Short mmCIF file of C-alpha atoms and ligand atoms in Angstrom, two decimals:
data_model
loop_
_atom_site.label_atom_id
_atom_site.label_comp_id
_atom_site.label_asym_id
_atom_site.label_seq_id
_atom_site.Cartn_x
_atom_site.Cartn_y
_atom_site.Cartn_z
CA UNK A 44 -33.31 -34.23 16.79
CA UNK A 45 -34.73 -30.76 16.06
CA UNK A 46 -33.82 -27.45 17.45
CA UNK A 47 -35.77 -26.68 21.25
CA UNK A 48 -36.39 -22.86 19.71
CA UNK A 49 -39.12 -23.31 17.36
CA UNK A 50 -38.21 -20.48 14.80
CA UNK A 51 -34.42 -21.69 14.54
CA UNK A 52 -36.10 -25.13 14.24
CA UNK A 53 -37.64 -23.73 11.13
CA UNK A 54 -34.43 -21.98 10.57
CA UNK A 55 -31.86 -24.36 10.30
CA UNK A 56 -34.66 -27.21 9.24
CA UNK A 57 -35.20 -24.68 5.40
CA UNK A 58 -31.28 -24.44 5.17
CA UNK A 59 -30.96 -28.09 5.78
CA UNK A 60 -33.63 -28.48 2.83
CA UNK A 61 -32.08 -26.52 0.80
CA UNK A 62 -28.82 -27.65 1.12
CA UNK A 63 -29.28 -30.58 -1.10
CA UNK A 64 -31.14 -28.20 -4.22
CA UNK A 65 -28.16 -25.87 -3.65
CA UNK A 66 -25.43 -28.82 -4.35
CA UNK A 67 -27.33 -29.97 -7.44
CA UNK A 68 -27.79 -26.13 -8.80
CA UNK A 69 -24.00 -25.82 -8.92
CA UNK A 70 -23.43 -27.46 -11.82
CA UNK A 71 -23.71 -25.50 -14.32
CA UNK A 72 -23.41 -22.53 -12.85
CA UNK A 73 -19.50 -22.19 -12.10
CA UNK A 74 -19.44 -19.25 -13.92
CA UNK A 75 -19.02 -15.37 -12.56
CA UNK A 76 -21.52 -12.90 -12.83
CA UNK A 77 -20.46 -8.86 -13.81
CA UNK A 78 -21.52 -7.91 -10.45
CA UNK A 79 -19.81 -7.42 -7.47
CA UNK A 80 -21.18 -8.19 -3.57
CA UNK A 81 -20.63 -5.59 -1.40
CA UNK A 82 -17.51 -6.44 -0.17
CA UNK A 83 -16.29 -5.61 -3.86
CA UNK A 84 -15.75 -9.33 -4.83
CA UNK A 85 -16.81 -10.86 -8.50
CA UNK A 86 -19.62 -12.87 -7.85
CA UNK A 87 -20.12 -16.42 -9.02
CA UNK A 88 -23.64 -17.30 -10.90
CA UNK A 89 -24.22 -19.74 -7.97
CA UNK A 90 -23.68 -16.73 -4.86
CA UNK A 91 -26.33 -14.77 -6.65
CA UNK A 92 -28.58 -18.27 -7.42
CA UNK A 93 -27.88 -19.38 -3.91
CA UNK A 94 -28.44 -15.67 -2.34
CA UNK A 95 -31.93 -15.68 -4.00
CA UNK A 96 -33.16 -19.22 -3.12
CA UNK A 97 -32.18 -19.27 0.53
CA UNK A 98 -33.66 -15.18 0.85
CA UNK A 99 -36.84 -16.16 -0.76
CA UNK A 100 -37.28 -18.90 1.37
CA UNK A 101 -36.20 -17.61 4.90
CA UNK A 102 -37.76 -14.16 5.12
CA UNK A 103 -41.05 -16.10 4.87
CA UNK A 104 -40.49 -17.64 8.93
CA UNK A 105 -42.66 -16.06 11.14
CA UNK A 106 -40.21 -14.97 13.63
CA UNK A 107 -37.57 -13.39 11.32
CA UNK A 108 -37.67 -9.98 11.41
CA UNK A 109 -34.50 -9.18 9.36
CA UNK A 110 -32.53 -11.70 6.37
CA UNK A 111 -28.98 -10.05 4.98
CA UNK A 112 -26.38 -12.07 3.56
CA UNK A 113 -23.19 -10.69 1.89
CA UNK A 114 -24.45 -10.53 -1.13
CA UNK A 115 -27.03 -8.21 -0.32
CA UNK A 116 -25.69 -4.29 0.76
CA UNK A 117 -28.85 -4.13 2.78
CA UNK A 118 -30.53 -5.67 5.42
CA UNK A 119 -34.04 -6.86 4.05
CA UNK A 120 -36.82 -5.93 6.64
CA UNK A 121 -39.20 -9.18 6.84
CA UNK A 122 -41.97 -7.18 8.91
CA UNK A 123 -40.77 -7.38 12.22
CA UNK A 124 -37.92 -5.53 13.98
CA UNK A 125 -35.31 -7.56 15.96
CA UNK A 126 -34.76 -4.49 18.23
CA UNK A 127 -38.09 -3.79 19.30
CA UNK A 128 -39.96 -7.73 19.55
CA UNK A 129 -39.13 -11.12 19.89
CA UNK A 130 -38.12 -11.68 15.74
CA UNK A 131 -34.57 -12.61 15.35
CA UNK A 132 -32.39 -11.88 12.75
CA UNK A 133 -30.74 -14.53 10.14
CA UNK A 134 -27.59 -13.57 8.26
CA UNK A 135 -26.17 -15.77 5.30
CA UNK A 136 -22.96 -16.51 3.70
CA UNK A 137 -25.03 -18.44 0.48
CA UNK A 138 -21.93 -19.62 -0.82
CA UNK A 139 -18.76 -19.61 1.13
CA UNK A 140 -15.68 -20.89 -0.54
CA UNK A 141 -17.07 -19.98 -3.99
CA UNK A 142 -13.50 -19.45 -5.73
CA UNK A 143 -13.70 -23.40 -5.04
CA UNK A 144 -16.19 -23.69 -7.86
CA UNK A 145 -14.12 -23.47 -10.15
CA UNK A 146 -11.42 -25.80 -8.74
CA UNK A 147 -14.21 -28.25 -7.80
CA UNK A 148 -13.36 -28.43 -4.04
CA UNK A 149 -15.21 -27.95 -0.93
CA UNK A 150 -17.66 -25.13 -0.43
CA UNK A 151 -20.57 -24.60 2.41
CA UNK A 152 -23.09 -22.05 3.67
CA UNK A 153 -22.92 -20.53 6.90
CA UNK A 154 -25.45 -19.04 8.73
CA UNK A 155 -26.01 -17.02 12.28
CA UNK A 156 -29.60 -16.32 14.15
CA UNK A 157 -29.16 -13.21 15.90
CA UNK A 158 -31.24 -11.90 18.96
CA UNK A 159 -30.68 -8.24 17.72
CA UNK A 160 -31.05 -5.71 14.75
CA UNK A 161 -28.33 -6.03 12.42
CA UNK A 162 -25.59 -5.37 12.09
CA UNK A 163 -25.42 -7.10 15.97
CA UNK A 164 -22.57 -8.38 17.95
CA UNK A 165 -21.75 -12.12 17.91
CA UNK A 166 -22.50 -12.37 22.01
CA UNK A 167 -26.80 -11.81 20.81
CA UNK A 168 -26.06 -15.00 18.33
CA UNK A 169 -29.07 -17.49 19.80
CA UNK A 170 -27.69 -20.17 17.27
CA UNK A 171 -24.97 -20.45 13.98
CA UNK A 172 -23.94 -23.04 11.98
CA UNK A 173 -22.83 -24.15 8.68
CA UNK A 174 -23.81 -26.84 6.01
CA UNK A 175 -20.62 -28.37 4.42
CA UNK A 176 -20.65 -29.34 0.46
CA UNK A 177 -18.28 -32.32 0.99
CA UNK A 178 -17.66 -35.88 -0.29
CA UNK A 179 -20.97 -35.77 1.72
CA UNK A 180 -23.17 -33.04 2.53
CA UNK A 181 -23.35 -32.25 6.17
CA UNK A 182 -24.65 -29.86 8.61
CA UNK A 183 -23.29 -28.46 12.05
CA UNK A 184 -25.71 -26.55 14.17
CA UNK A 185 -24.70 -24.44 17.78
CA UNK A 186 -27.32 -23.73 20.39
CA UNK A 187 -26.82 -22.39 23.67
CA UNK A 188 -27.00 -26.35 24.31
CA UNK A 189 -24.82 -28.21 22.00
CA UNK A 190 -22.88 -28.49 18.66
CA UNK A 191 -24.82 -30.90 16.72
CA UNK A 192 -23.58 -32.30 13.19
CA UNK A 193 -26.17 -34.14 10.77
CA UNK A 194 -25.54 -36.01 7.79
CA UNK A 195 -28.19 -34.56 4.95
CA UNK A 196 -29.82 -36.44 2.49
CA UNK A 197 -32.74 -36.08 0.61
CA UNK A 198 -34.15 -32.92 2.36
CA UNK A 199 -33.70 -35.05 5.95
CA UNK A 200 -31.18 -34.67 8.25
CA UNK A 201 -29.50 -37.26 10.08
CA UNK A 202 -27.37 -36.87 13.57
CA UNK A 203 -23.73 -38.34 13.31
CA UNK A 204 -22.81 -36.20 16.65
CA UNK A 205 -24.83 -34.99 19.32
CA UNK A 206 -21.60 -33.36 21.16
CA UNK A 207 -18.88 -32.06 18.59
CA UNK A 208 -16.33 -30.60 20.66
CA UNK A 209 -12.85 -29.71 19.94
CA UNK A 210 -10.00 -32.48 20.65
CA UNK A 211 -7.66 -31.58 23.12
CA UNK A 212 -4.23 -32.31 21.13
CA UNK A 213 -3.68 -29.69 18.05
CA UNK A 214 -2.78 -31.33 14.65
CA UNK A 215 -3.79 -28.99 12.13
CA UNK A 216 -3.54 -25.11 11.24
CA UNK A 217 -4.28 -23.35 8.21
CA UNK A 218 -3.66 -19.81 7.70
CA UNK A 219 -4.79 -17.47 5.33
CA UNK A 220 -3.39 -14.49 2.87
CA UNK A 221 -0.29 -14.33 1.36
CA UNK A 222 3.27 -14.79 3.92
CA UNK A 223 4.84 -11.51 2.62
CA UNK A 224 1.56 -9.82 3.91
CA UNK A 225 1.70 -11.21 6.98
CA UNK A 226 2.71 -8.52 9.96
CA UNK A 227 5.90 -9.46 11.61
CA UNK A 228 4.17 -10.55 14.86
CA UNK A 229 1.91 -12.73 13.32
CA UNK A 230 4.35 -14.31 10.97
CA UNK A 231 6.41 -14.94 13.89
CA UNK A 232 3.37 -16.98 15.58
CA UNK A 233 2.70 -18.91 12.01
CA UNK A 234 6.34 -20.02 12.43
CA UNK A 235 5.99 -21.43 15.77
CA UNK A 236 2.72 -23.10 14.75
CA UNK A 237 3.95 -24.53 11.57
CA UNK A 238 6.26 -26.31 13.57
CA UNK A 239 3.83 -28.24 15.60
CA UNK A 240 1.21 -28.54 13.32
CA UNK A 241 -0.24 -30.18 10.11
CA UNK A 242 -0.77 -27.80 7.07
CA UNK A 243 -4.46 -28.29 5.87
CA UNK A 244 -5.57 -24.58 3.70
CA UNK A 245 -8.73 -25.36 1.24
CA UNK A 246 -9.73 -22.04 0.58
CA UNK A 247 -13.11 -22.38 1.93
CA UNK A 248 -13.29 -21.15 5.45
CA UNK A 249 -15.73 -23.64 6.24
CA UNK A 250 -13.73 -26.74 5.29
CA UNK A 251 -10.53 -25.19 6.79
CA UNK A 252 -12.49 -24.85 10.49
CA UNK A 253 -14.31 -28.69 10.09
CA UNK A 254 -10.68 -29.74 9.72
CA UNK A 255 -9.86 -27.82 13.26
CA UNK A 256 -13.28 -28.96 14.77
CA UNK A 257 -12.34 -32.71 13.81
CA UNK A 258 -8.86 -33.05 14.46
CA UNK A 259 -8.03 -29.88 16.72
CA UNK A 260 -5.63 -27.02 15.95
CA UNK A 261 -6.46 -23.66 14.73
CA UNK A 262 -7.49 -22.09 11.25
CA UNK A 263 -6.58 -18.17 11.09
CA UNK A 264 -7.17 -15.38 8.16
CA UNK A 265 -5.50 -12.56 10.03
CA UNK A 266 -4.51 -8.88 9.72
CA UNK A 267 -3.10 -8.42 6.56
CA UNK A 268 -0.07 -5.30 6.09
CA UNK A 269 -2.10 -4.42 2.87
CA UNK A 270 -5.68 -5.29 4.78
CA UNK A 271 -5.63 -4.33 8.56
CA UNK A 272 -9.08 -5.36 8.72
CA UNK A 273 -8.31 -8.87 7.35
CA UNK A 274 -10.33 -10.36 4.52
CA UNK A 275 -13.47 -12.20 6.17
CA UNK A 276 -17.09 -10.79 7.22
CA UNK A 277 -17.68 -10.45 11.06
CA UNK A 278 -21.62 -10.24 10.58
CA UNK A 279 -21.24 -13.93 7.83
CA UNK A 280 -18.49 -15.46 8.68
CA UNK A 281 -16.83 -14.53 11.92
CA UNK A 282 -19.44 -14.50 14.35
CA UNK A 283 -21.06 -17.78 12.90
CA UNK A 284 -17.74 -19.51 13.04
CA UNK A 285 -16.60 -18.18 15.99
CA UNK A 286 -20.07 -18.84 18.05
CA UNK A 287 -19.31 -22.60 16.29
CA UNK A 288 -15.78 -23.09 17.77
CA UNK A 289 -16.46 -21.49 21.57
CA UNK A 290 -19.68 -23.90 21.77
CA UNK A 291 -17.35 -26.68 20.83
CA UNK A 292 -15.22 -25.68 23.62
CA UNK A 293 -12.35 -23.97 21.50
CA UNK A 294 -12.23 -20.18 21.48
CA UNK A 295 -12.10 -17.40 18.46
CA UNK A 296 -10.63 -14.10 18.41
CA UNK A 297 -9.63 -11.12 16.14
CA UNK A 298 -6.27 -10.85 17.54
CA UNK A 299 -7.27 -8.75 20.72
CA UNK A 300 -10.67 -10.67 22.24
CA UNK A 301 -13.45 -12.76 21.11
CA UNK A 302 -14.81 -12.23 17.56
CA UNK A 303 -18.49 -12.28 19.95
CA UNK A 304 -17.37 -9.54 21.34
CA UNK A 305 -16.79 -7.45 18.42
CA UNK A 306 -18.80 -4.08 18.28
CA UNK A 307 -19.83 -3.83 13.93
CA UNK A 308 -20.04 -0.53 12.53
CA UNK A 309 -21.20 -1.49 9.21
CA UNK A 310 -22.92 -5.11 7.87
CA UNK A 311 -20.03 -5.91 5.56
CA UNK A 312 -17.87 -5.34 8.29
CA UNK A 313 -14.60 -7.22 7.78
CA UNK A 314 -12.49 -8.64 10.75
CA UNK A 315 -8.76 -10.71 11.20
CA UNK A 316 -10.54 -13.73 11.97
CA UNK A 317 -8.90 -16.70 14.91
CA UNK A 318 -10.54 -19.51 15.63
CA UNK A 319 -9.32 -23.13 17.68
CA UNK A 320 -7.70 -24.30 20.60
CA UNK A 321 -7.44 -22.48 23.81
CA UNK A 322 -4.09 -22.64 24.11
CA UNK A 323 -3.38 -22.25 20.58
CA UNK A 324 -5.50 -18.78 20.43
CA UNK A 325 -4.26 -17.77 24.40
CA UNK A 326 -0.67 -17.64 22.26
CA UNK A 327 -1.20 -15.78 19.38
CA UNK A 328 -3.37 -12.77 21.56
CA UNK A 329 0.03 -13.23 23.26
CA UNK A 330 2.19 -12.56 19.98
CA UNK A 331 -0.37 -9.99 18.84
CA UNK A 332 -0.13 -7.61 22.16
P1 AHG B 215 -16.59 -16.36 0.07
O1 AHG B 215 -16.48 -17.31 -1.07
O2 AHG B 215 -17.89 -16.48 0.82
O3 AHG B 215 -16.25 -14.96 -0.34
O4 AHG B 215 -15.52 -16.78 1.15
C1 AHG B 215 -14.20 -16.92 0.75
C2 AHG B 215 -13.33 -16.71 1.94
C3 AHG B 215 -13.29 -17.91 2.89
O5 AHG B 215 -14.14 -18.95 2.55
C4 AHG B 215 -11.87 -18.39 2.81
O6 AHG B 215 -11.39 -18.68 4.09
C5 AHG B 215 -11.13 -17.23 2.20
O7 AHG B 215 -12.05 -16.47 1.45
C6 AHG B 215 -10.04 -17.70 1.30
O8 AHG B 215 -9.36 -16.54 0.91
P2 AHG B 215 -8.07 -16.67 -0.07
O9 AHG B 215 -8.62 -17.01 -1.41
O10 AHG B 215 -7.44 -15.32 0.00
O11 AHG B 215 -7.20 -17.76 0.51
MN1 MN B 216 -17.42 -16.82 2.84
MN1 MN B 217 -19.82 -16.27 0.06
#
């Protein structure tokens, strides 16, 4: 099934193509580079590899105006501005999860098609997704219609859900950063939580929120004492994700309101990102006021 919006169509359909080149070009490349992104983190060989592969392809859609990814300080103009015609804007996460290389554990790339000029708030996302690097490679795509998830192989994708939604019941939680960091107020709401739930932490955001979108619960990487402004990207990581989980029928949040709410100053923004079941987010806004 492909995407009603022909330019996400083409989109999601080069991500989904090179999803499978990006999983073989790994190996071999688990190394990090001297460089730093401009959030200040070491790169890995396969950020940069990944960066330049998915760039190179994507700026070439008619219909993007803009391509930035986190590994890139700027926004790269692709001929057409967001704010002034119809061209959308596509921001990538190439590698998320890449201190998993190492380790050999799960890893993705996440993406977000924005109806704006970057940096843009996460309420002009059109559609945002993520490919997983799992035991099997898959893909979950949000429209204004649906949460689709695809099993890739080959270049093609295959559905496996034409409805992902969030279950009802909780069982999981994973939360992010070290416990003596924690502020009291949240730490108090991990307790509570930790209680109830079912510890699953991978170190790749994307794994972390497939566990939540599968079994139900919520995944949080929140405020830190040392890192107010939490660890993750809002313009790479939150929106995308959180644009995922409210389609599903969960909600996401950055302790106060919606992560789609959230007005960036800068592209490598970072936010305290929230993300799962109503309830389960409805309590720690609750903790957090
Ligand atoms: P990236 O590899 O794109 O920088 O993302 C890593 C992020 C995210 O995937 C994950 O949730 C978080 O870093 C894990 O952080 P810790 O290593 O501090 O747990
Ligand atoms: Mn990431
Ligand atoms: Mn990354």
């Amino acid at each position: 099934m492909t995407v009603s919006d022909p330019v996400v169509e083409a989109v999601v359909a080069t991500i989904g193509r090179s999803a499978t080149e990006i999983r073989q070009g790994l190996i071999g490349r688990r190394g990090t580079v001297d460089e730093e992104n401009p959030s200040g983190e070491t790169q890995a060989e396969a950020d940069v590899w990944a960066d330049d592969l998915l760039g190179d392809r994507l700026v070439g859609i008619d219909g993007v105006g803009q391509y930035a990814s986190e590994e890139r300080a700027e926004v790269v103009d692709c001929g057409a501005d967001p704010a002034e015609s119809d061209a959308y804007a596509v921001a990538v996460d190439p590698l998320d999860g890449s201190s998993n290389l190492k380790s050999n554990n799960t890893m993705g790339t996440i993406f977000g098609v924005y109806d704006a000029a970057l940096p843009a708030r996460g309420e002009t996302l059109v559609a945002a997704g993520f490919v997983l690097y799992g035991p099997i490679t898959t893909m979950l795509i949000a429209t204004e219609e649906t949460v689709t998830e695809y099993e890739l192989s080959g270049g093609e994708r295959t559905i496996v859900d034409r409805d992902v939604t969030l279950p009802d019941e909780p069982v999981v939680y994973g939360f992010g950063g070290r416990v003596p960091d924690w502020p009291d107020d949240f730490h108090a709401y991990a307790r509570e939580i930790e209680d109830e739930l079912k510890l699953r932490y991978g170190g790749a955001l994307i794994g972390d929120v497939n566990q939540v979108l599968t079994y139900g619960g919520t995944f949080g990487y929140p405020a830190l004492e040392s890192r107010p402004e939490g660890k993750l990207r809002l313009q790479f990581e939150g929106n995308p994700i959180g644009y995922v989980v409210e389609r599903a029928g969960g909600r996401s949040s950055n302790g106060d309101r919606s992560l789609l709410a959230v007005e960036p100053d800068g592209l490598h923004d970072r936010t305290p990102v929230h993300v799962g079941n109503d309830e389960l987010i409805e309590r720690l806004e609750a903790a957090l006021a």
